Coordinates of C-alpha atoms and ligand atoms in Angstrom, one line a residue:
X22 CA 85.1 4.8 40.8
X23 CA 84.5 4.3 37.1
X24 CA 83.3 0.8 35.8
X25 CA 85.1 -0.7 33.6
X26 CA 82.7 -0.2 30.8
X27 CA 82.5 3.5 31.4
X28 CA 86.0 4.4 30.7
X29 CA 85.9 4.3 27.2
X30 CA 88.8 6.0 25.1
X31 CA 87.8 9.2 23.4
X32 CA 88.5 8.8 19.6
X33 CA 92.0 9.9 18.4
X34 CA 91.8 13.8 17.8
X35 CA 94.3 14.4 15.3
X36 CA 96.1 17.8 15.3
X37 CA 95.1 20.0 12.6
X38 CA 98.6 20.8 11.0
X39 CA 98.3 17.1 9.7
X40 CA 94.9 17.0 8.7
X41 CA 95.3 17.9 4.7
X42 CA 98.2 15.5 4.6
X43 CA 97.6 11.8 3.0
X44 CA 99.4 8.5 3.3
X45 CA 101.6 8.4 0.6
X46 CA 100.2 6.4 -2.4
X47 CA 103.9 4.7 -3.2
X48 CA 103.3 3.3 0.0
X49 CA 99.7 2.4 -0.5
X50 CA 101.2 0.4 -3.9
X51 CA 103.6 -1.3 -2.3
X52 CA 101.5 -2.8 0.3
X53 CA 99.2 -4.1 -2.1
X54 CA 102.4 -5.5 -4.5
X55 CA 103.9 -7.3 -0.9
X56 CA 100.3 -8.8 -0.2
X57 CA 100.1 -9.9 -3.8
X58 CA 103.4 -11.2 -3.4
X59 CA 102.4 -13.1 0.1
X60 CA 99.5 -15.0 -2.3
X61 CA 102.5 -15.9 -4.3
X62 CA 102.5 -14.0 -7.4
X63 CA 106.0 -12.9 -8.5
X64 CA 105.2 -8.8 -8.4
X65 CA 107.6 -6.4 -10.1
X66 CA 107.8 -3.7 -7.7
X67 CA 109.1 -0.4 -9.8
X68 CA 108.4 1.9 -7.2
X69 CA 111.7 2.1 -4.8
X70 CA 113.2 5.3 -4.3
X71 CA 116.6 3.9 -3.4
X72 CA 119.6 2.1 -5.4
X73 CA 119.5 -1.5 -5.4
X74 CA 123.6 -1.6 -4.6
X75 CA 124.6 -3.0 -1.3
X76 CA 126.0 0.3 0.5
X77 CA 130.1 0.3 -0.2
X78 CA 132.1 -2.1 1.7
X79 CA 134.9 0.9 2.7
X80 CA 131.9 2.4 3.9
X81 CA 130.4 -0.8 6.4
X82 CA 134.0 -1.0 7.4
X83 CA 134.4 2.2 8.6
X84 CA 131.3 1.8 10.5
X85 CA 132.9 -0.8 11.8
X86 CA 136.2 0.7 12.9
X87 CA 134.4 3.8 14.6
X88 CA 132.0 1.3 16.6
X89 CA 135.3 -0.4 17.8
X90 CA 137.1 3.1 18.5
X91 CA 134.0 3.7 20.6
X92 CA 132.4 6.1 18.8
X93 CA 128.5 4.7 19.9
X94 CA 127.8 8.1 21.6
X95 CA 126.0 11.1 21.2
X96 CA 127.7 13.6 18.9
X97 CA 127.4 17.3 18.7
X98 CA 124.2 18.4 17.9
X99 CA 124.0 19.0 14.0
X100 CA 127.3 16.9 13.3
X101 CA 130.4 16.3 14.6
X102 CA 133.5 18.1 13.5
X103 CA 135.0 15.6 11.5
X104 CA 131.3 14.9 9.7
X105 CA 131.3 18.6 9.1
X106 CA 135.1 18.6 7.6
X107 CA 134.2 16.2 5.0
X108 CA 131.0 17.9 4.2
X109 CA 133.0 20.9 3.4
X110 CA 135.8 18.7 1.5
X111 CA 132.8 17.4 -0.4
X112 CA 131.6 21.0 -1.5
X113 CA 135.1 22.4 -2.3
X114 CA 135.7 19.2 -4.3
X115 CA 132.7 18.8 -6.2
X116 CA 131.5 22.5 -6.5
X117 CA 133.5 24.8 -6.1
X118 CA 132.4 26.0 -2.9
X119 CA 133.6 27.0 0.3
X120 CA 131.4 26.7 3.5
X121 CA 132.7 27.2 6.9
X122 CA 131.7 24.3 9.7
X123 CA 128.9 26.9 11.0
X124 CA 127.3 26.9 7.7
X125 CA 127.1 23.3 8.1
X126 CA 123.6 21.4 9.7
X127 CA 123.8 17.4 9.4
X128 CA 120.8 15.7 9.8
X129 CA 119.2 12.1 10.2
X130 CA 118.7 12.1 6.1
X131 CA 117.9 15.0 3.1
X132 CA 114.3 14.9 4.7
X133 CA 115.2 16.1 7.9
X134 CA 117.3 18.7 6.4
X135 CA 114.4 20.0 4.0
X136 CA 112.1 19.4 7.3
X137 CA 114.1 21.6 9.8
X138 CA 114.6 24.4 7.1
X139 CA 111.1 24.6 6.6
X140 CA 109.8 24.4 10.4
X141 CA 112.7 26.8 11.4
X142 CA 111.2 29.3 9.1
X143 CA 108.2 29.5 7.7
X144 CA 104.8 30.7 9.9
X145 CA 101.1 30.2 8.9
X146 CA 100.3 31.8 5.5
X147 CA 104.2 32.1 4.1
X148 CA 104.1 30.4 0.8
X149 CA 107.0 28.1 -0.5
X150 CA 107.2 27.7 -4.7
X151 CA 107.4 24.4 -5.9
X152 CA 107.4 23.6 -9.1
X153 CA 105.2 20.2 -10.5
X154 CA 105.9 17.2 -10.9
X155 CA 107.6 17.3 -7.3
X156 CA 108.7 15.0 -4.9
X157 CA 105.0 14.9 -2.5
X158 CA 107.0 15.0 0.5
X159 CA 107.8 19.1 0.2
X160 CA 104.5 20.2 -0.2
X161 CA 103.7 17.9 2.8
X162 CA 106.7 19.2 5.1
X163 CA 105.6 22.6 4.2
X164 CA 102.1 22.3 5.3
X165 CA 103.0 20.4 8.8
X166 CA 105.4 23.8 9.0
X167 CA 102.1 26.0 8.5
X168 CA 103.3 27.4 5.1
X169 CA 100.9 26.9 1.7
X170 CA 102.6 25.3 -0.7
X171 CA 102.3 27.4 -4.4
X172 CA 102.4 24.3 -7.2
X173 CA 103.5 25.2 -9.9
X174 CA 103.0 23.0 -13.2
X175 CA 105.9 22.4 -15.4
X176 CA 105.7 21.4 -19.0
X177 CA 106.5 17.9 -20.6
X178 CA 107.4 20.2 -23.6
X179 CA 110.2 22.1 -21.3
X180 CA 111.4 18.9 -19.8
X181 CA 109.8 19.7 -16.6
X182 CA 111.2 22.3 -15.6
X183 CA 110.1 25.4 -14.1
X184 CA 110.3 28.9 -16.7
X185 CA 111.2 32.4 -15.5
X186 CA 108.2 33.8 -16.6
X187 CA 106.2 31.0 -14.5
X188 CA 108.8 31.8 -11.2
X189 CA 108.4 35.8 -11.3
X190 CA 104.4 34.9 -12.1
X191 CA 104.1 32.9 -8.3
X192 CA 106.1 35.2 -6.6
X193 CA 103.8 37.4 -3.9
X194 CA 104.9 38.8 -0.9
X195 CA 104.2 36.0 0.7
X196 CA 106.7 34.1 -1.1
X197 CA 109.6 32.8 1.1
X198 CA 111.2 30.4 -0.6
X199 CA 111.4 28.2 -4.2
X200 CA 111.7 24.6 -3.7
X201 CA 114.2 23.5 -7.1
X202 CA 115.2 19.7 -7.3
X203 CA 118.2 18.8 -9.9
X204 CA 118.2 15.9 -11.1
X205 CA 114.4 15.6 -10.5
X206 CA 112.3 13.1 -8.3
X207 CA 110.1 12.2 -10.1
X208 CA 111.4 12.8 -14.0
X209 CA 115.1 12.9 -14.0
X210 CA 114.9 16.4 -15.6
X211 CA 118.1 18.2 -14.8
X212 CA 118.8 21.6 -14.6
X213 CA 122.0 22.9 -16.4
X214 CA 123.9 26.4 -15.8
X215 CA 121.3 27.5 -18.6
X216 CA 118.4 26.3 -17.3
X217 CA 118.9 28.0 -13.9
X218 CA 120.2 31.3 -15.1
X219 CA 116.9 33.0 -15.8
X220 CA 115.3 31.5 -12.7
X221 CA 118.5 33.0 -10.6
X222 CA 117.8 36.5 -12.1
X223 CA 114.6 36.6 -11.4
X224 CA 115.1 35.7 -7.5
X225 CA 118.5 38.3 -7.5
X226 CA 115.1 41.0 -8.3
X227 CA 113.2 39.9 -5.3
X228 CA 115.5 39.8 -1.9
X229 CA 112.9 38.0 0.0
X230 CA 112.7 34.9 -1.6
X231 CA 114.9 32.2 -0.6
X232 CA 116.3 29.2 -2.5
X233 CA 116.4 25.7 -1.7
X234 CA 118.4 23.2 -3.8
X235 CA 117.9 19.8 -3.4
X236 CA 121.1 18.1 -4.8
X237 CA 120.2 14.6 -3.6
X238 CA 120.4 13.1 -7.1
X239 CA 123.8 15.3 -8.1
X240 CA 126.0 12.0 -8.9
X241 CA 123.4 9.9 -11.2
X242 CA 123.4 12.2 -14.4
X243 CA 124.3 10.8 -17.9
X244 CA 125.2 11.4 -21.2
X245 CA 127.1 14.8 -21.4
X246 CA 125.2 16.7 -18.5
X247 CA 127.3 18.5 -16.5
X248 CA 125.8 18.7 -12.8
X249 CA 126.0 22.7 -11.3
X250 CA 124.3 23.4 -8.2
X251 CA 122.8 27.3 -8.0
X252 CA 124.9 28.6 -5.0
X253 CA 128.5 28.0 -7.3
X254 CA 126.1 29.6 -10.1
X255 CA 125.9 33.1 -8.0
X256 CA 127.4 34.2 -5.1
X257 CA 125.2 37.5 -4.9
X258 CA 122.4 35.1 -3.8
X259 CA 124.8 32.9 -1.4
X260 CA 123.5 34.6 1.4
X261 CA 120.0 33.1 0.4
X262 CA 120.2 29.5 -0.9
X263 CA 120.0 26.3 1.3
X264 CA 122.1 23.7 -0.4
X265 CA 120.9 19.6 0.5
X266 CA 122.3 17.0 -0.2
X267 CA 122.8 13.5 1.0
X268 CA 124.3 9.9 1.1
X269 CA 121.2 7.9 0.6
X270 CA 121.5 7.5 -3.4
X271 CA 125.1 8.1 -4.4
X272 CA 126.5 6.0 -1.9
X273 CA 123.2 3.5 -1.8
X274 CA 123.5 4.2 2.3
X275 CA 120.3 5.2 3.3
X276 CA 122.0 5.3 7.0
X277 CA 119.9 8.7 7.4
X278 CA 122.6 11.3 7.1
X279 CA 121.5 14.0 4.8
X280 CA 123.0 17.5 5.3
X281 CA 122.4 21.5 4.5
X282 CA 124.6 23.8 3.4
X283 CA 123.6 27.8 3.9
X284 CA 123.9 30.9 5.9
X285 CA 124.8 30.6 9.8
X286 CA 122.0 32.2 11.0
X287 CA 119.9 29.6 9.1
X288 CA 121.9 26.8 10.0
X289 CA 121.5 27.8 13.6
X290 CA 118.0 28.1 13.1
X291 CA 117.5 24.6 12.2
X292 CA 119.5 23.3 14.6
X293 CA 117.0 24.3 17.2
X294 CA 114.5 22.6 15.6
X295 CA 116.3 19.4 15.2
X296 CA 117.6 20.2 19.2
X297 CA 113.9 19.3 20.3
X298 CA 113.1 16.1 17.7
X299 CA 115.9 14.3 16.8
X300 CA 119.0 15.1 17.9
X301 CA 122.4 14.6 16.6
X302 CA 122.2 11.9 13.9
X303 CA 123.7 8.5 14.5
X304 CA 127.1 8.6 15.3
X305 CA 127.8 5.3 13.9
X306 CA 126.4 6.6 10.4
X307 CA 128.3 9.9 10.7
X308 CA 131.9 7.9 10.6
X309 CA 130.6 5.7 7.4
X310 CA 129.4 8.8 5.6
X311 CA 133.1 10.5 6.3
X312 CA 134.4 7.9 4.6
X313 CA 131.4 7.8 1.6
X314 CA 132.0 11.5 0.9
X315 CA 135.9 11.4 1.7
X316 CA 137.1 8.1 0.5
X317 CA 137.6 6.5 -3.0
X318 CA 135.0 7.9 -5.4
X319 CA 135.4 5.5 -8.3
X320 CA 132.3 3.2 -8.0
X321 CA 130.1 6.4 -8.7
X322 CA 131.1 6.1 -12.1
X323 CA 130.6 2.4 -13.0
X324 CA 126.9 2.8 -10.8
X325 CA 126.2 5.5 -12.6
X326 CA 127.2 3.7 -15.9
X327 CA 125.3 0.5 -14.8
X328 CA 121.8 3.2 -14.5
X329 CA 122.6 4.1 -17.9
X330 CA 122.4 1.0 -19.5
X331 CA 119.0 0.4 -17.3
X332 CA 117.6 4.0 -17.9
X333 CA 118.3 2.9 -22.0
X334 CA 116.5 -0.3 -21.6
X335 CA 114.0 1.0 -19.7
X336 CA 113.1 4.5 -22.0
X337 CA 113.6 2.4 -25.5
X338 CA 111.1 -1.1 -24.0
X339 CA 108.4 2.1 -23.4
X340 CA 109.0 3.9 -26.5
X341 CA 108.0 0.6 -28.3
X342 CA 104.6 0.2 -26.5
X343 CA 101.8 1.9 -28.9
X344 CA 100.4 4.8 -26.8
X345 CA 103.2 5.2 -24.0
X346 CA 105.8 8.1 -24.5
X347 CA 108.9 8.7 -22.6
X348 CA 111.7 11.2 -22.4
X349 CA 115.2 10.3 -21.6
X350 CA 115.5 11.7 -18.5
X351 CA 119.2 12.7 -17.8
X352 CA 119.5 12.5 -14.0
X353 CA 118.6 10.4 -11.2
X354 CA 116.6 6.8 -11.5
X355 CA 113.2 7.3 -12.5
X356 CA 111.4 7.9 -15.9
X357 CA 108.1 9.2 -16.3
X358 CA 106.9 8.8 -19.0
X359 CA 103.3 10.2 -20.3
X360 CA 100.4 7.2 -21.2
X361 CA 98.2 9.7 -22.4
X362 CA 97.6 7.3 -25.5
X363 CA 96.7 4.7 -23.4
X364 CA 93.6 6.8 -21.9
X365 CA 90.1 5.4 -23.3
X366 CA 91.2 2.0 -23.9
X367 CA 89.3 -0.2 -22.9
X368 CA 90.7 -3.6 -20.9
X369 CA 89.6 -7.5 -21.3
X370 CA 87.6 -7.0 -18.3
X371 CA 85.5 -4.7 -19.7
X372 CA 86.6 -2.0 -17.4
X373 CA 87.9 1.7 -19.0
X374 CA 91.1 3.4 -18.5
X375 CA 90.3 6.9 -18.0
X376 CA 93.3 8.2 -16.0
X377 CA 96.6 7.6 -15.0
X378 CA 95.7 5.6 -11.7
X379 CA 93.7 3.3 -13.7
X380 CA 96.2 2.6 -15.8
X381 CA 98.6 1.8 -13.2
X382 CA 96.3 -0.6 -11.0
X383 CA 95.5 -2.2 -14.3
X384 CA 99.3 -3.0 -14.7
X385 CA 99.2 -3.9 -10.9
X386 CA 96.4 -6.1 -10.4
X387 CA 96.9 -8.1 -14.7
X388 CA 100.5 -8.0 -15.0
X389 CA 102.2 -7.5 -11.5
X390 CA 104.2 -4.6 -11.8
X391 CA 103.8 -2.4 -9.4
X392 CA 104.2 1.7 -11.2
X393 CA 103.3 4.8 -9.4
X394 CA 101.0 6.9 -11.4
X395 CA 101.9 11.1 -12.1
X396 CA 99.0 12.1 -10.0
X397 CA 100.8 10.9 -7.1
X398 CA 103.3 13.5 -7.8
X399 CA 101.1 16.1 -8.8
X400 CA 101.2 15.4 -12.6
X401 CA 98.7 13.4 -14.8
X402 CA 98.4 11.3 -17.2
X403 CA 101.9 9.9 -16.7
X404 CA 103.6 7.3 -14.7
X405 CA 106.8 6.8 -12.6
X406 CA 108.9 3.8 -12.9
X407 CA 112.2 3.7 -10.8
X408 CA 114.8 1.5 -12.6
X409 CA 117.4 0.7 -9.5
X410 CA 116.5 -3.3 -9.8
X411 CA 118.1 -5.8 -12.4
X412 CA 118.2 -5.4 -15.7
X413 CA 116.6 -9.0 -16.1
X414 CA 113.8 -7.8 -13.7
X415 CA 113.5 -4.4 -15.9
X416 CA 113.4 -6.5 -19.6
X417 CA 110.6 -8.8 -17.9
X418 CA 108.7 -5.5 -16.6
X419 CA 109.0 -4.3 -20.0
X420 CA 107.8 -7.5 -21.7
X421 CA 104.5 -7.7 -19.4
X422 CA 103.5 -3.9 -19.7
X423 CA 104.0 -4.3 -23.2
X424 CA 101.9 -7.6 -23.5
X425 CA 99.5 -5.7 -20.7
X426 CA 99.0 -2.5 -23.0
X427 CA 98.3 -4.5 -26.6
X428 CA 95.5 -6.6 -24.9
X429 CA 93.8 -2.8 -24.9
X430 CA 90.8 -2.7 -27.2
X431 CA 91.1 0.9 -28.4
Ligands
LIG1 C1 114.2 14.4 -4.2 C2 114.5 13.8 -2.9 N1 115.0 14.5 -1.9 C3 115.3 14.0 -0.7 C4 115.1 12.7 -0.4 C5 115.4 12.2 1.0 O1 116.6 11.6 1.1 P1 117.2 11.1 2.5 O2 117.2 9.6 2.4 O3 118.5 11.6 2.6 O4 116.3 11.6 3.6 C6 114.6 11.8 -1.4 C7 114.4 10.4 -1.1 O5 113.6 9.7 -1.8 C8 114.3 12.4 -2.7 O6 113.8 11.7 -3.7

């Protein structure tokens, strides 16, 4: 028999598919605002990827409701048939397009979705496009699937958004799919039906290369954009475009029901994945996202309007800072704006700003708003700030990075 002291655990040996993959610096920031916030400092925490609105109350009550009909059980695998039936309402109303229920894969959130696409079909060495800035997670799901992800860095000057030339550049034969998200995590760029013509004709000339479209953000765009998603753009490449999309920031119901829209044989492809992890998701969240997608749409609007106002506020407080530039994004609830003036800039601690991460633990640790830096999404020298808090929060924020940035000594 062992002693005690010789049975001594073997160190954790991770498994290699997870070794080039970090822990997320948003997360890393918000764990030093909440300690910040635990010594009692108020902290500003910009950093949230999800709506500040409470989740619709049509949408709790029919949560409600299906709890008392009983619905607490498993459902079928990738969504139940009603779940399925207003995901295809959802496409025929808002796009144009016509999916049949076996086309359809519902999933515990947009992630899983994006997850089971990418496990069901990529093997070591395939290569998945995705253009820069990006939302870090795809690169990360890609790797964990054994594919290299192929970053491709997209001009401020083209509001960040990929060009045909750079797409038919980073196709190989390796290539199996381009990764496009409209409106963007992180900038808010959008794609429009002009913007995504060349890049469709270019994938139209090379048959192996799949699309998928992230539509997560499709119902926060402003001004006069006009949201299009690429499969009502082309039916030739139908046959080749994953369409995701979700409840989490439209309907502010981050219940974890995202779903996928694509050919059967994908859709069955990802189910098997999802057969062996998840499961069907929550049956509970199903019935309150039949309602979200099916029910009274009008509080989309006045959100959306409300993020206007606080995108406005937000864009116009950073134009005003010396050194800080920002675009007007047109989708979604981020801006990212470039602090390339900043860089150099010396702070009254004596310490220099030489890159984007500096700059945003200097706004952090003096000021106590918490701001993730572009580097964390693949893009430098800029910063993200995500406006779904109050406006009184956002014009305090404003006022401190402002006050933060003219204590500078250039
Ligand atoms: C671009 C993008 N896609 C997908 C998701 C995931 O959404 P879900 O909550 O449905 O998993 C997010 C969430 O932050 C996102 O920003």
């Amino acid at each position: 028999m062992l002693a005690r002291s010789d049975n001594v655990a073997a160190p954790l040996r991770s498994a290699a598919r997870i070794a080039a993959i970090g822990v997320s610096e948003i997360l890393d920031i918000g764990a030093r605002a909440a300690a910040m916030r635990k010594d009692g400092h108020h902290v500003i925490v910009l950093a949230a990827g999800e709506p500040d609105f409470d989740t619709p109350d049509t949408v709790k009550e029919a949560a409600w409701k299906a709890m008392q009909r009983g619905e607490t059980k498993y459902t079928a695998l990738d969504g139940s048939p009603a779940m399925k039936e207003a995901i295809r309402e959802k496409f025929r109303r808002d796009n144009g397009l016509d999916f049949a229920g076996s086309e359809i894969s519902v999933a515990s959130g947009a992630k899983q979705v994006i997850y089971n696409a990418f496990m069901a079909t990529l093997d070591p060495g395939d290569e998945v496009i995705v253009p820069t800035p990006y939302w870090t997670s795809y690169a990360d799901i890609i790797r964990i699937a054994g594919g290299v992800p192929v970053l491709v860095a997209c001009d401020a000057t083209n509001g960040f958004r990929l060009t045909a030339q750079q797409l038919h550049q980073a196709i190989t034969p390796a290539t199996r799919w381009l990764m496009l998200n409209s409106p963007s995590n992180p900038t808010g760029a959008t794609y429009s039906e002009a913007d995504y013509r060349p890049l469709l004709d270019v994938l139209l000339k090379h048959p192996h290369v799949w699309l998928l479209a992230d539509d997560i953000y499709e119902h926060i765009v402003y001004d006069d954009f006009r949201f299009v998603t690429p499969a009502a753009l082309e039916p030739a490449l139908r046959d080749r475009i994953l369409t995701v999309n979700g409840v989490s920031k439209a309907y502010a119901m981050s219940w974890r029901i995202g779903y996928g829209a694509g050919p059967m044989a994908l859709i069955k492809a990802m189910a098997v994945v999802q057969s062996q992890s998840t499961s069907n998701p929550s049956s509970v969240s199903q019935a309150a996202a039949i309602e979200a997608l099916t029910g009274p749409q009008d509080y989309l609007a006045e959100r959306r309007d409300s993020f206007r106002i606080r995108r406005d506020l937000v864009v116009d407080g950073l134009n005003a800072i010396d050194g800080i530039d920002c675009s007007r994004p047109e989708g979604a609830f981020y801006t990212f704006a470039s602090c390339a003036g900043i860089l150099g800039r010396m702070t009254p601690q004596g310490r220099k700003i030489e890159t984007d991460r500096d700059f945003c633990a200097y706004l952090l640790e003096e000021t106590k708003v918490a701001v993730v830096p572009g580097s964390a999404f693949g893009a430098s020298p800029f910063f993200r700030i995500s406006y779904a808090t109050t406006q009184d929060e956002l014009r305090e924020a404003m006022a401190r990075i402002a006050a933060a940035c003219d204590a500078l000594v250039a």
